[in-house]
PDB file of N, CA and C in Angstrom:
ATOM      1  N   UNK T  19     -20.935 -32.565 -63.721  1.00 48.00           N
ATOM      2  CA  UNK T  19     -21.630 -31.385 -64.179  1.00 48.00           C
ATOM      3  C   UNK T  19     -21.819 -31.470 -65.678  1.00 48.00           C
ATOM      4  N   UNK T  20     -23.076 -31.192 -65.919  1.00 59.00           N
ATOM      5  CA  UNK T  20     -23.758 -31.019 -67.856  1.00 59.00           C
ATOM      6  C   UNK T  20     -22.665 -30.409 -68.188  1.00 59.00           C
ATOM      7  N   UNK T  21     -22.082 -29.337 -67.849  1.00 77.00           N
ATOM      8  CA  UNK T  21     -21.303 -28.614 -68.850  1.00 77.00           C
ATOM      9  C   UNK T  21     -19.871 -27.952 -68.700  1.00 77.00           C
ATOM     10  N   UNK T  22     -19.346 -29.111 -68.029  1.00 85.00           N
ATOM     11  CA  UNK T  22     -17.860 -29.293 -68.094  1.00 85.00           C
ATOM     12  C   UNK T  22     -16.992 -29.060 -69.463  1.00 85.00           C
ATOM     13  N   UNK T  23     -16.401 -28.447 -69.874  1.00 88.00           N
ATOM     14  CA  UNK T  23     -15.862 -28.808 -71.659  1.00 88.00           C
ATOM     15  C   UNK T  23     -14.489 -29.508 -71.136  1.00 88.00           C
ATOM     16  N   UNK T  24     -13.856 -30.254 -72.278  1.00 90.00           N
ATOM     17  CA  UNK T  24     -12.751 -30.634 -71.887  1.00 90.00           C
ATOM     18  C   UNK T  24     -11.473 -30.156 -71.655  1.00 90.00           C
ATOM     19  N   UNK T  25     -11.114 -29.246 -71.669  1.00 90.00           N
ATOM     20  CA  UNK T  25      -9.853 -28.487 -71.041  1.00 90.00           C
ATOM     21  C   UNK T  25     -10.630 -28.163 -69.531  1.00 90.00           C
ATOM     22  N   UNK T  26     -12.024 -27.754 -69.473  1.00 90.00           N
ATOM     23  CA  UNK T  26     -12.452 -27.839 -68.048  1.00 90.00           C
ATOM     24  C   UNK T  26     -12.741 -29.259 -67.030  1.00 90.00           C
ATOM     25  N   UNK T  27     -12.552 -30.152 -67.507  1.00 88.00           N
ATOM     26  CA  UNK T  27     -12.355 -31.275 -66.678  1.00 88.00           C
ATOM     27  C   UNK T  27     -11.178 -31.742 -66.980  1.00 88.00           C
ATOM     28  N   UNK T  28     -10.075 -31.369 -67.302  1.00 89.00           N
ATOM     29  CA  UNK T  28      -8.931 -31.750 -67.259  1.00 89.00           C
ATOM     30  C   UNK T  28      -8.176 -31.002 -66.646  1.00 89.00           C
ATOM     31  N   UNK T  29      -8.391 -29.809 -65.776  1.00 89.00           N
ATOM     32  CA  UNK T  29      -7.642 -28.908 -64.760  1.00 89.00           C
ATOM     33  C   UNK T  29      -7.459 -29.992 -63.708  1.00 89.00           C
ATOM     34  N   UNK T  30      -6.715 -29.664 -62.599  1.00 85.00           N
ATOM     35  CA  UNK T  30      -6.236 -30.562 -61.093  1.00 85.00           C
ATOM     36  C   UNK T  30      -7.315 -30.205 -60.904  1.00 85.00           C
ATOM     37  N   UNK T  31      -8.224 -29.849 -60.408  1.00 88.00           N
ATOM     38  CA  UNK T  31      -8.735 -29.275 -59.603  1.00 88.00           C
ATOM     39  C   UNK T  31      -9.905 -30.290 -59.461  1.00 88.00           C
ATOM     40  N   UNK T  32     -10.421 -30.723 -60.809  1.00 87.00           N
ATOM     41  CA  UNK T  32     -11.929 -31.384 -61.187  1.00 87.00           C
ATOM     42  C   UNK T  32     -10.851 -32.885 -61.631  1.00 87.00           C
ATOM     43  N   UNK T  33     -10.024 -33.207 -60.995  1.00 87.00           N
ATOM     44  CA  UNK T  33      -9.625 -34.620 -61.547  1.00 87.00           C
ATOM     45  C   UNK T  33      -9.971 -35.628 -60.325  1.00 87.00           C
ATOM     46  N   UNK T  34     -10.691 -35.001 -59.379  1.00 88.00           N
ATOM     47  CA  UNK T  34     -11.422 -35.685 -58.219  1.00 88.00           C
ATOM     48  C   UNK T  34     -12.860 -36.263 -57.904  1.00 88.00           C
ATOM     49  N   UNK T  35     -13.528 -35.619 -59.325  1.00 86.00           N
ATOM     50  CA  UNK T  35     -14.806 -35.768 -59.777  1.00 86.00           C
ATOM     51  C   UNK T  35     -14.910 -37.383 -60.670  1.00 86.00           C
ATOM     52  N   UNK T  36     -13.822 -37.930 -60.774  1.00 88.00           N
ATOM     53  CA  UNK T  36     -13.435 -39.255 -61.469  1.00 88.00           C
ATOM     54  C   UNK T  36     -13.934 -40.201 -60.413  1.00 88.00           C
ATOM     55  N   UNK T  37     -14.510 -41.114 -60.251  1.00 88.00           N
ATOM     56  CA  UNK T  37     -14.967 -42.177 -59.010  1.00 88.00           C
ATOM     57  C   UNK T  37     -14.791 -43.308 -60.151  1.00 88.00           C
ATOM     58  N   UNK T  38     -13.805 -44.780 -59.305  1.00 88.00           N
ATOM     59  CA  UNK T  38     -13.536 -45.278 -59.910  1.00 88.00           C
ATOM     60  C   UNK T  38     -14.779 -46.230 -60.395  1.00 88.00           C
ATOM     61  N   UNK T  39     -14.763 -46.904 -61.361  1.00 86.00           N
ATOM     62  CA  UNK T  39     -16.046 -47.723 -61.347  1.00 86.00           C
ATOM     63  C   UNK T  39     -16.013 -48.927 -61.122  1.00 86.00           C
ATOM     64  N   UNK T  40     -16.864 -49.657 -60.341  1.00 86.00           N
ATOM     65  CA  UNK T  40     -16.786 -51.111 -59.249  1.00 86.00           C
ATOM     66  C   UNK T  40     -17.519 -52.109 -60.078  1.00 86.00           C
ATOM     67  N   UNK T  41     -17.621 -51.958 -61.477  1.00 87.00           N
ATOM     68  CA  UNK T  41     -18.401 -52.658 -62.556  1.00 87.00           C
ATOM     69  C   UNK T  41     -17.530 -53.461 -63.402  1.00 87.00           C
ATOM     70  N   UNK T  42     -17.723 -54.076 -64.503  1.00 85.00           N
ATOM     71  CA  UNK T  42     -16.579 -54.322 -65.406  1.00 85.00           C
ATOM     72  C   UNK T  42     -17.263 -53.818 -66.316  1.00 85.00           C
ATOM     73  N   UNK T  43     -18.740 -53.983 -66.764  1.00 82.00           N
ATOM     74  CA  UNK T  43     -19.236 -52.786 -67.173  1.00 82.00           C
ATOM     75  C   UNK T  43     -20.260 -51.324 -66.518  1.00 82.00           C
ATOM     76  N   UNK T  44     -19.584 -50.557 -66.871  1.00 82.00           N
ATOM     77  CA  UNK T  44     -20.853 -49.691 -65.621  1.00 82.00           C
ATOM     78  C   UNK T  44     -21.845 -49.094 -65.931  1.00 82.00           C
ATOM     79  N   UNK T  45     -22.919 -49.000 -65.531  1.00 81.00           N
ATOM     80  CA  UNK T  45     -24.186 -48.441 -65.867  1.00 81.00           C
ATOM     81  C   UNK T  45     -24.418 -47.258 -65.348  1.00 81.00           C
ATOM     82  N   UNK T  46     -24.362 -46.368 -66.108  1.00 78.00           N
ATOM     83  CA  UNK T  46     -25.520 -45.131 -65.683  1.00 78.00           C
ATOM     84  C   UNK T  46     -26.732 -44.893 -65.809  1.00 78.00           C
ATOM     85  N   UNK T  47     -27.507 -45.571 -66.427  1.00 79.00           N
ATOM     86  CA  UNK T  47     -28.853 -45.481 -66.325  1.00 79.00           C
ATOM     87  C   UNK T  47     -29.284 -44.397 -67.364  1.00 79.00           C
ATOM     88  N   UNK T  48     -30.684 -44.004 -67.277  1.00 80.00           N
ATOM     89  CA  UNK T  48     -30.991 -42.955 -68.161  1.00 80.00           C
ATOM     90  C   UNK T  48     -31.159 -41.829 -67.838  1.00 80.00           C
ATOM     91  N   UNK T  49     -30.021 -40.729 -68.413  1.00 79.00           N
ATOM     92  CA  UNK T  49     -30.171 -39.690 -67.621  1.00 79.00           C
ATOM     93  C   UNK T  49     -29.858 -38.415 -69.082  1.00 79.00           C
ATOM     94  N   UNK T  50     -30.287 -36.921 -68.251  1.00 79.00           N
ATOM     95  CA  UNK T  50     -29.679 -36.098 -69.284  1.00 79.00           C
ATOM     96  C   UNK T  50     -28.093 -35.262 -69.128  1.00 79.00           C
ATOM     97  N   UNK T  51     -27.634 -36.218 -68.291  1.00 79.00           N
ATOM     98  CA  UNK T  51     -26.346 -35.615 -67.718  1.00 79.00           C
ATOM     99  C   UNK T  51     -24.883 -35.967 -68.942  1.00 79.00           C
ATOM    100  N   UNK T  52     -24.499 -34.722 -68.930  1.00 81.00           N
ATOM    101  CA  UNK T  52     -22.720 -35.557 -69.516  1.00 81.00           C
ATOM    102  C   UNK T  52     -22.188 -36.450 -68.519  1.00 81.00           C
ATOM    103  N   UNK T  53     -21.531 -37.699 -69.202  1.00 84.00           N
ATOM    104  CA  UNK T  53     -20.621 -38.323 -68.289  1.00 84.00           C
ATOM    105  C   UNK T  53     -19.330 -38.589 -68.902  1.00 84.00           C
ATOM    106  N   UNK T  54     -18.432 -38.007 -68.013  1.00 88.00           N
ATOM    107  CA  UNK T  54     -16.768 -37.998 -68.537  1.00 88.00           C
ATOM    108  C   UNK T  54     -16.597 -39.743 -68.211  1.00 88.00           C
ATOM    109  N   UNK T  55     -15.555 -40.020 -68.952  1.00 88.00           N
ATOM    110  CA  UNK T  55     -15.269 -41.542 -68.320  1.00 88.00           C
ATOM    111  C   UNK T  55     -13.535 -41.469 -68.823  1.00 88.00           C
ATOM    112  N   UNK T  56     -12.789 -41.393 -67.626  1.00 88.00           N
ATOM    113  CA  UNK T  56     -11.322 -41.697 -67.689  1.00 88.00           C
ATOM    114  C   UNK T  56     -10.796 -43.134 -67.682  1.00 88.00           C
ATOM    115  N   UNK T  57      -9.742 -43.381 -68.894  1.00 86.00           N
ATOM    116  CA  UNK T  57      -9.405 -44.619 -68.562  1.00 86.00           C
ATOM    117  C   UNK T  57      -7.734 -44.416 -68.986  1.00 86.00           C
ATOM    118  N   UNK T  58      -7.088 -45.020 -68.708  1.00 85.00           N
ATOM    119  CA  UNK T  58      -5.708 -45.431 -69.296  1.00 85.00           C
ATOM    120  C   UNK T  58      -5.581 -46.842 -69.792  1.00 85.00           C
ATOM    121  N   UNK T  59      -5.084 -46.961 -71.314  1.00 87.00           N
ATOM    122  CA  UNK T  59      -4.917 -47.721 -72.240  1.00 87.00           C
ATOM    123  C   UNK T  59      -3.898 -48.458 -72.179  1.00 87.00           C
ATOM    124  N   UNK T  60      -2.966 -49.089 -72.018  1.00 88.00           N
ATOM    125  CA  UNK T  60      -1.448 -49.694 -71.897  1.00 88.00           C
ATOM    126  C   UNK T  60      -1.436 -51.012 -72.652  1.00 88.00           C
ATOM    127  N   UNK T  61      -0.800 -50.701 -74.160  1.00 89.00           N
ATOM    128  CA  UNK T  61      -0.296 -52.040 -74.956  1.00 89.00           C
ATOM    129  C   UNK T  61       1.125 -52.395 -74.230  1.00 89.00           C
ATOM    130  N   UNK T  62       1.537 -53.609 -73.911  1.00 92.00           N
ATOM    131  CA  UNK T  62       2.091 -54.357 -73.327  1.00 92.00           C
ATOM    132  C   UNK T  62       3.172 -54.608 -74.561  1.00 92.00           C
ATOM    133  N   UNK T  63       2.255 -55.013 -75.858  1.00 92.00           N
ATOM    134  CA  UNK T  63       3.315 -55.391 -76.711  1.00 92.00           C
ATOM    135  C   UNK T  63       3.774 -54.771 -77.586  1.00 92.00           C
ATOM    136  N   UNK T  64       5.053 -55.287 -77.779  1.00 94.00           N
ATOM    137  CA  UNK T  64       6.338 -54.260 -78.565  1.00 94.00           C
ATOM    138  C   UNK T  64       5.529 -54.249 -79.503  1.00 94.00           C
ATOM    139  N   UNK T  65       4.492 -54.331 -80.316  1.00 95.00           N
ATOM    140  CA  UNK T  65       4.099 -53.719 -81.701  1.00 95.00           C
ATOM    141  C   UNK T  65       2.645 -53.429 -81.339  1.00 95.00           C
ATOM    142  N   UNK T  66       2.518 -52.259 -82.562  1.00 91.00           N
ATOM    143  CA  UNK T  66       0.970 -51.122 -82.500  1.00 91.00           C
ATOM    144  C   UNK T  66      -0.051 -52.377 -81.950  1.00 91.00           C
ATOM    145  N   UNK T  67      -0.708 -51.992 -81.935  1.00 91.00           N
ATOM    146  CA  UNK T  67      -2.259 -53.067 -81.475  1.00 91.00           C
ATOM    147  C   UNK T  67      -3.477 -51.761 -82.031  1.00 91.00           C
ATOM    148  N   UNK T  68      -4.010 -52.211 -83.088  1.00 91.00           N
ATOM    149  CA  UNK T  68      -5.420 -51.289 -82.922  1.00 91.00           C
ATOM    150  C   UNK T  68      -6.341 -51.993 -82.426  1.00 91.00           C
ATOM    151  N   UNK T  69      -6.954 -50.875 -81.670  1.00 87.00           N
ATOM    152  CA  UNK T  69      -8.011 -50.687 -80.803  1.00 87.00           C
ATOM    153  C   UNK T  69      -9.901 -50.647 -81.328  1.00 87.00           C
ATOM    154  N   UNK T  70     -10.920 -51.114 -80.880  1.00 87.00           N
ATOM    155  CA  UNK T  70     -12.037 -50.308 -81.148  1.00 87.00           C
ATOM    156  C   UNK T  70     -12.460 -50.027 -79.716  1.00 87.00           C
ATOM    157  N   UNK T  71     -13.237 -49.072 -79.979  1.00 83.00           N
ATOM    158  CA  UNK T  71     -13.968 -48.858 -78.986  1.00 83.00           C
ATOM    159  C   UNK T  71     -15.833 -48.397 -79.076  1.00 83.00           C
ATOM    160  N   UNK T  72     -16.114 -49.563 -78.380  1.00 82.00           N
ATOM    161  CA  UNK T  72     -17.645 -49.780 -79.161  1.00 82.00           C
ATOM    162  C   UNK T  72     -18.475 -48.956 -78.070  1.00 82.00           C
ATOM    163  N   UNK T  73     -19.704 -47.958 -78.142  1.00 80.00           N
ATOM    164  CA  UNK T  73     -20.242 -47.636 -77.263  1.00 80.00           C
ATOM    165  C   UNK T  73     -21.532 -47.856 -77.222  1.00 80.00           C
ATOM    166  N   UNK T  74     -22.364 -48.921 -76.809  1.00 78.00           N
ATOM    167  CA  UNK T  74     -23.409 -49.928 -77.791  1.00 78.00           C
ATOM    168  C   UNK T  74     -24.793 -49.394 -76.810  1.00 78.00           C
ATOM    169  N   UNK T  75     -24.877 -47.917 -77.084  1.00 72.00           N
ATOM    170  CA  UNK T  75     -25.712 -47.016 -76.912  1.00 72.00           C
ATOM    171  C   UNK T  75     -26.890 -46.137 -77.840  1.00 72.00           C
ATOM    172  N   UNK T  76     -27.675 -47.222 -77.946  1.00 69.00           N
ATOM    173  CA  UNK T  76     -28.035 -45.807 -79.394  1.00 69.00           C
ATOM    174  C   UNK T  76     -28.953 -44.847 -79.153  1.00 69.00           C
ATOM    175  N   UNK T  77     -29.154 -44.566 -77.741  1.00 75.00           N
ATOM    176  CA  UNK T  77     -29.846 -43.095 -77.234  1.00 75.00           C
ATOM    177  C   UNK T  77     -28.960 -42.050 -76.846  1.00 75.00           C
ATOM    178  N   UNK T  78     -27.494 -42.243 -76.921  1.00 77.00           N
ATOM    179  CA  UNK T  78     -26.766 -41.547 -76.668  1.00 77.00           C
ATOM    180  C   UNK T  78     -26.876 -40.449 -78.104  1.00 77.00           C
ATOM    181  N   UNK T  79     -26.541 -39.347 -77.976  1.00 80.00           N
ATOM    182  CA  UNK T  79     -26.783 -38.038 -78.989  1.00 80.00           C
ATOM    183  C   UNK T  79     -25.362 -38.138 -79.251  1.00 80.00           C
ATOM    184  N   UNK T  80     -24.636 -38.037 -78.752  1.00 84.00           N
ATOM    185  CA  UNK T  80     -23.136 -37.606 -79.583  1.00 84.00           C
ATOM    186  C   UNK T  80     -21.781 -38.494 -78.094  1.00 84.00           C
ATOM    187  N   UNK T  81     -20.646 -38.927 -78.484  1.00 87.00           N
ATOM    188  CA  UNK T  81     -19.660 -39.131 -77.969  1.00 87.00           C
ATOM    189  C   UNK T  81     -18.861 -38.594 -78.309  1.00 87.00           C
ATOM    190  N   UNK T  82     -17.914 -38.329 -77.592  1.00 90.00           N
ATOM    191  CA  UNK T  82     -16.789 -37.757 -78.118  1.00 90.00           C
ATOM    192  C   UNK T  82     -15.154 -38.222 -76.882  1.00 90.00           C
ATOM    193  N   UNK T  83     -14.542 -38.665 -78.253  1.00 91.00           N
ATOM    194  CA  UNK T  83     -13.167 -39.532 -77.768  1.00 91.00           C
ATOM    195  C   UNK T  83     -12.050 -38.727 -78.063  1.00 91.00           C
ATOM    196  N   UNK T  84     -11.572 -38.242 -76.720  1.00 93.00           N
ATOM    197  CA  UNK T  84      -9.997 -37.407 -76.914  1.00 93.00           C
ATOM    198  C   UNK T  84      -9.172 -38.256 -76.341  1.00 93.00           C
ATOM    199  N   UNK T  85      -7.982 -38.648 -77.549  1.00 90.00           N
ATOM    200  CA  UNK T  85      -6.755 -39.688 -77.594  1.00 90.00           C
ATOM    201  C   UNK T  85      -5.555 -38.850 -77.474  1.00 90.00           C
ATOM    202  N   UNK T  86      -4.574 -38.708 -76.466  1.00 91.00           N
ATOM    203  CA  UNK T  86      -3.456 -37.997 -76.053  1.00 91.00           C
ATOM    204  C   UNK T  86      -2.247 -38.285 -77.254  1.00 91.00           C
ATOM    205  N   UNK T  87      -1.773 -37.263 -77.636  1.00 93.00           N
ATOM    206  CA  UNK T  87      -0.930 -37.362 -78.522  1.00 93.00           C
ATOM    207  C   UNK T  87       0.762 -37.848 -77.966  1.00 93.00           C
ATOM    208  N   UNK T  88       1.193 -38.955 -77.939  1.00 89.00           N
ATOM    209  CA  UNK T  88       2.395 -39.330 -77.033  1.00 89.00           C
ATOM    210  C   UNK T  88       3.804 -37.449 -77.490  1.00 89.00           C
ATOM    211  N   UNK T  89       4.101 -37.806 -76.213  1.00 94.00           N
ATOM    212  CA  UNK T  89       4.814 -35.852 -76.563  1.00 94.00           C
ATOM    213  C   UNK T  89       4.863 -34.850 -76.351  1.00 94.00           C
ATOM    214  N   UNK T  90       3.133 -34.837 -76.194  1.00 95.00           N
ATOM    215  CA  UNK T  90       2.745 -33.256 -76.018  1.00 95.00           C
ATOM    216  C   UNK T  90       1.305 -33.186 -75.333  1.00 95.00           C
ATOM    217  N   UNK T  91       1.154 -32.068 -74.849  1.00 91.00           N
ATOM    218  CA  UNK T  91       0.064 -32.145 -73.644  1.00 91.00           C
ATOM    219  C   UNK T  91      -1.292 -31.807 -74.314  1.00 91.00           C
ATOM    220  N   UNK T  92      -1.303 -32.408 -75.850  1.00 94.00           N
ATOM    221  CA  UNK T  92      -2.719 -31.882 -76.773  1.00 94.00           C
ATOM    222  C   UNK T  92      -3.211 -33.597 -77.203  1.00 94.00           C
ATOM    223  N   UNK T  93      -4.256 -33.620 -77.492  1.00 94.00           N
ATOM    224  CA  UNK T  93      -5.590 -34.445 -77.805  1.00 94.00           C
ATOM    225  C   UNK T  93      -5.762 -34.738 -79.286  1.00 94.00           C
ATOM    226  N   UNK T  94      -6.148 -35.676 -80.403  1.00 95.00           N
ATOM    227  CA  UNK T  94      -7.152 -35.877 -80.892  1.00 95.00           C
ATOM    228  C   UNK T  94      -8.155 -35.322 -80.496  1.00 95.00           C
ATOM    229  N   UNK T  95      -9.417 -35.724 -81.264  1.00 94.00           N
ATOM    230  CA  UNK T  95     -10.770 -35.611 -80.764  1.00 94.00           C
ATOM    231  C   UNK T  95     -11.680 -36.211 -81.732  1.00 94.00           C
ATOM    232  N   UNK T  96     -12.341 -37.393 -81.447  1.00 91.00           N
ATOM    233  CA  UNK T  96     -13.219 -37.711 -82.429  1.00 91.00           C
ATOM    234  C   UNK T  96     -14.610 -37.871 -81.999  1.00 91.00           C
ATOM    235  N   UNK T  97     -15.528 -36.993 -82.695  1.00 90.00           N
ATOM    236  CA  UNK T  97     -16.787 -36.894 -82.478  1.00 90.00           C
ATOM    237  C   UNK T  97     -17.706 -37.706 -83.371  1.00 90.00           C
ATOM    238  N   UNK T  98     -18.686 -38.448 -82.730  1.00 86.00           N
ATOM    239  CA  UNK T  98     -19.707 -39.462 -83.555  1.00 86.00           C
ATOM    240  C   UNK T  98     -20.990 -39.509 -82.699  1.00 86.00           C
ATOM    241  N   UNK T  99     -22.374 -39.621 -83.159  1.00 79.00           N
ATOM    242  CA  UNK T  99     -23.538 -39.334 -82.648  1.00 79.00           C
ATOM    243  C   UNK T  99     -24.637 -38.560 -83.645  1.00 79.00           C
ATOM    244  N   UNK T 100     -25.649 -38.587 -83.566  1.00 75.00           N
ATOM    245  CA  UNK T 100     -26.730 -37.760 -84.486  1.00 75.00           C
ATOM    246  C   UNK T 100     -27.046 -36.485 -83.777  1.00 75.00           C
ATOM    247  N   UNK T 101     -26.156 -36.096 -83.029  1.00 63.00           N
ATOM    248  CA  UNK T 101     -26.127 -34.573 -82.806  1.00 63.00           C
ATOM    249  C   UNK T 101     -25.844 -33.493 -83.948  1.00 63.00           C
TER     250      UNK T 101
END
């Protein structure tokens, strides 16, 4: 759904709306829809590892990346796009 916000797709309820993806990369095609995309991250090794994360889209209007704070049940949030 367009207009899920994120505390609203993060209830139980809508965590069934996740379909895993059968791609290694996956395509959605061109559309005017939001698309949530869940993943879990797991460094293996005993020391930090930074990360990028490239989204090599440039019709996309805005992304936005919420990173779980280890602890507590709250988010980052980093927003980037010409929105």
């Amino acid at each position: 759904q367009k207009n899920l916000s994120f505390s609203e797709i993060r209830l139980a309820g809508n965590q069934n709306m996740f379909i895993p993806a059968n791609q290694d990369v996956p395509n959605f095609g061109v559309s005017e829809s939001a698309f949530w995309i869940k993943a879990k991250i797991r460094n293996t090794d005993p020391e930090p590892v930074d990360l990028i994360l490239e989204v090599d889209q440039a019709q996309f209007d805005e992304v936005e990346f919420f990173n779980p704070i280890p602890g507590t049940d709250e988010f980052t949030q980093i927003r980037t796009g010409d929105q």
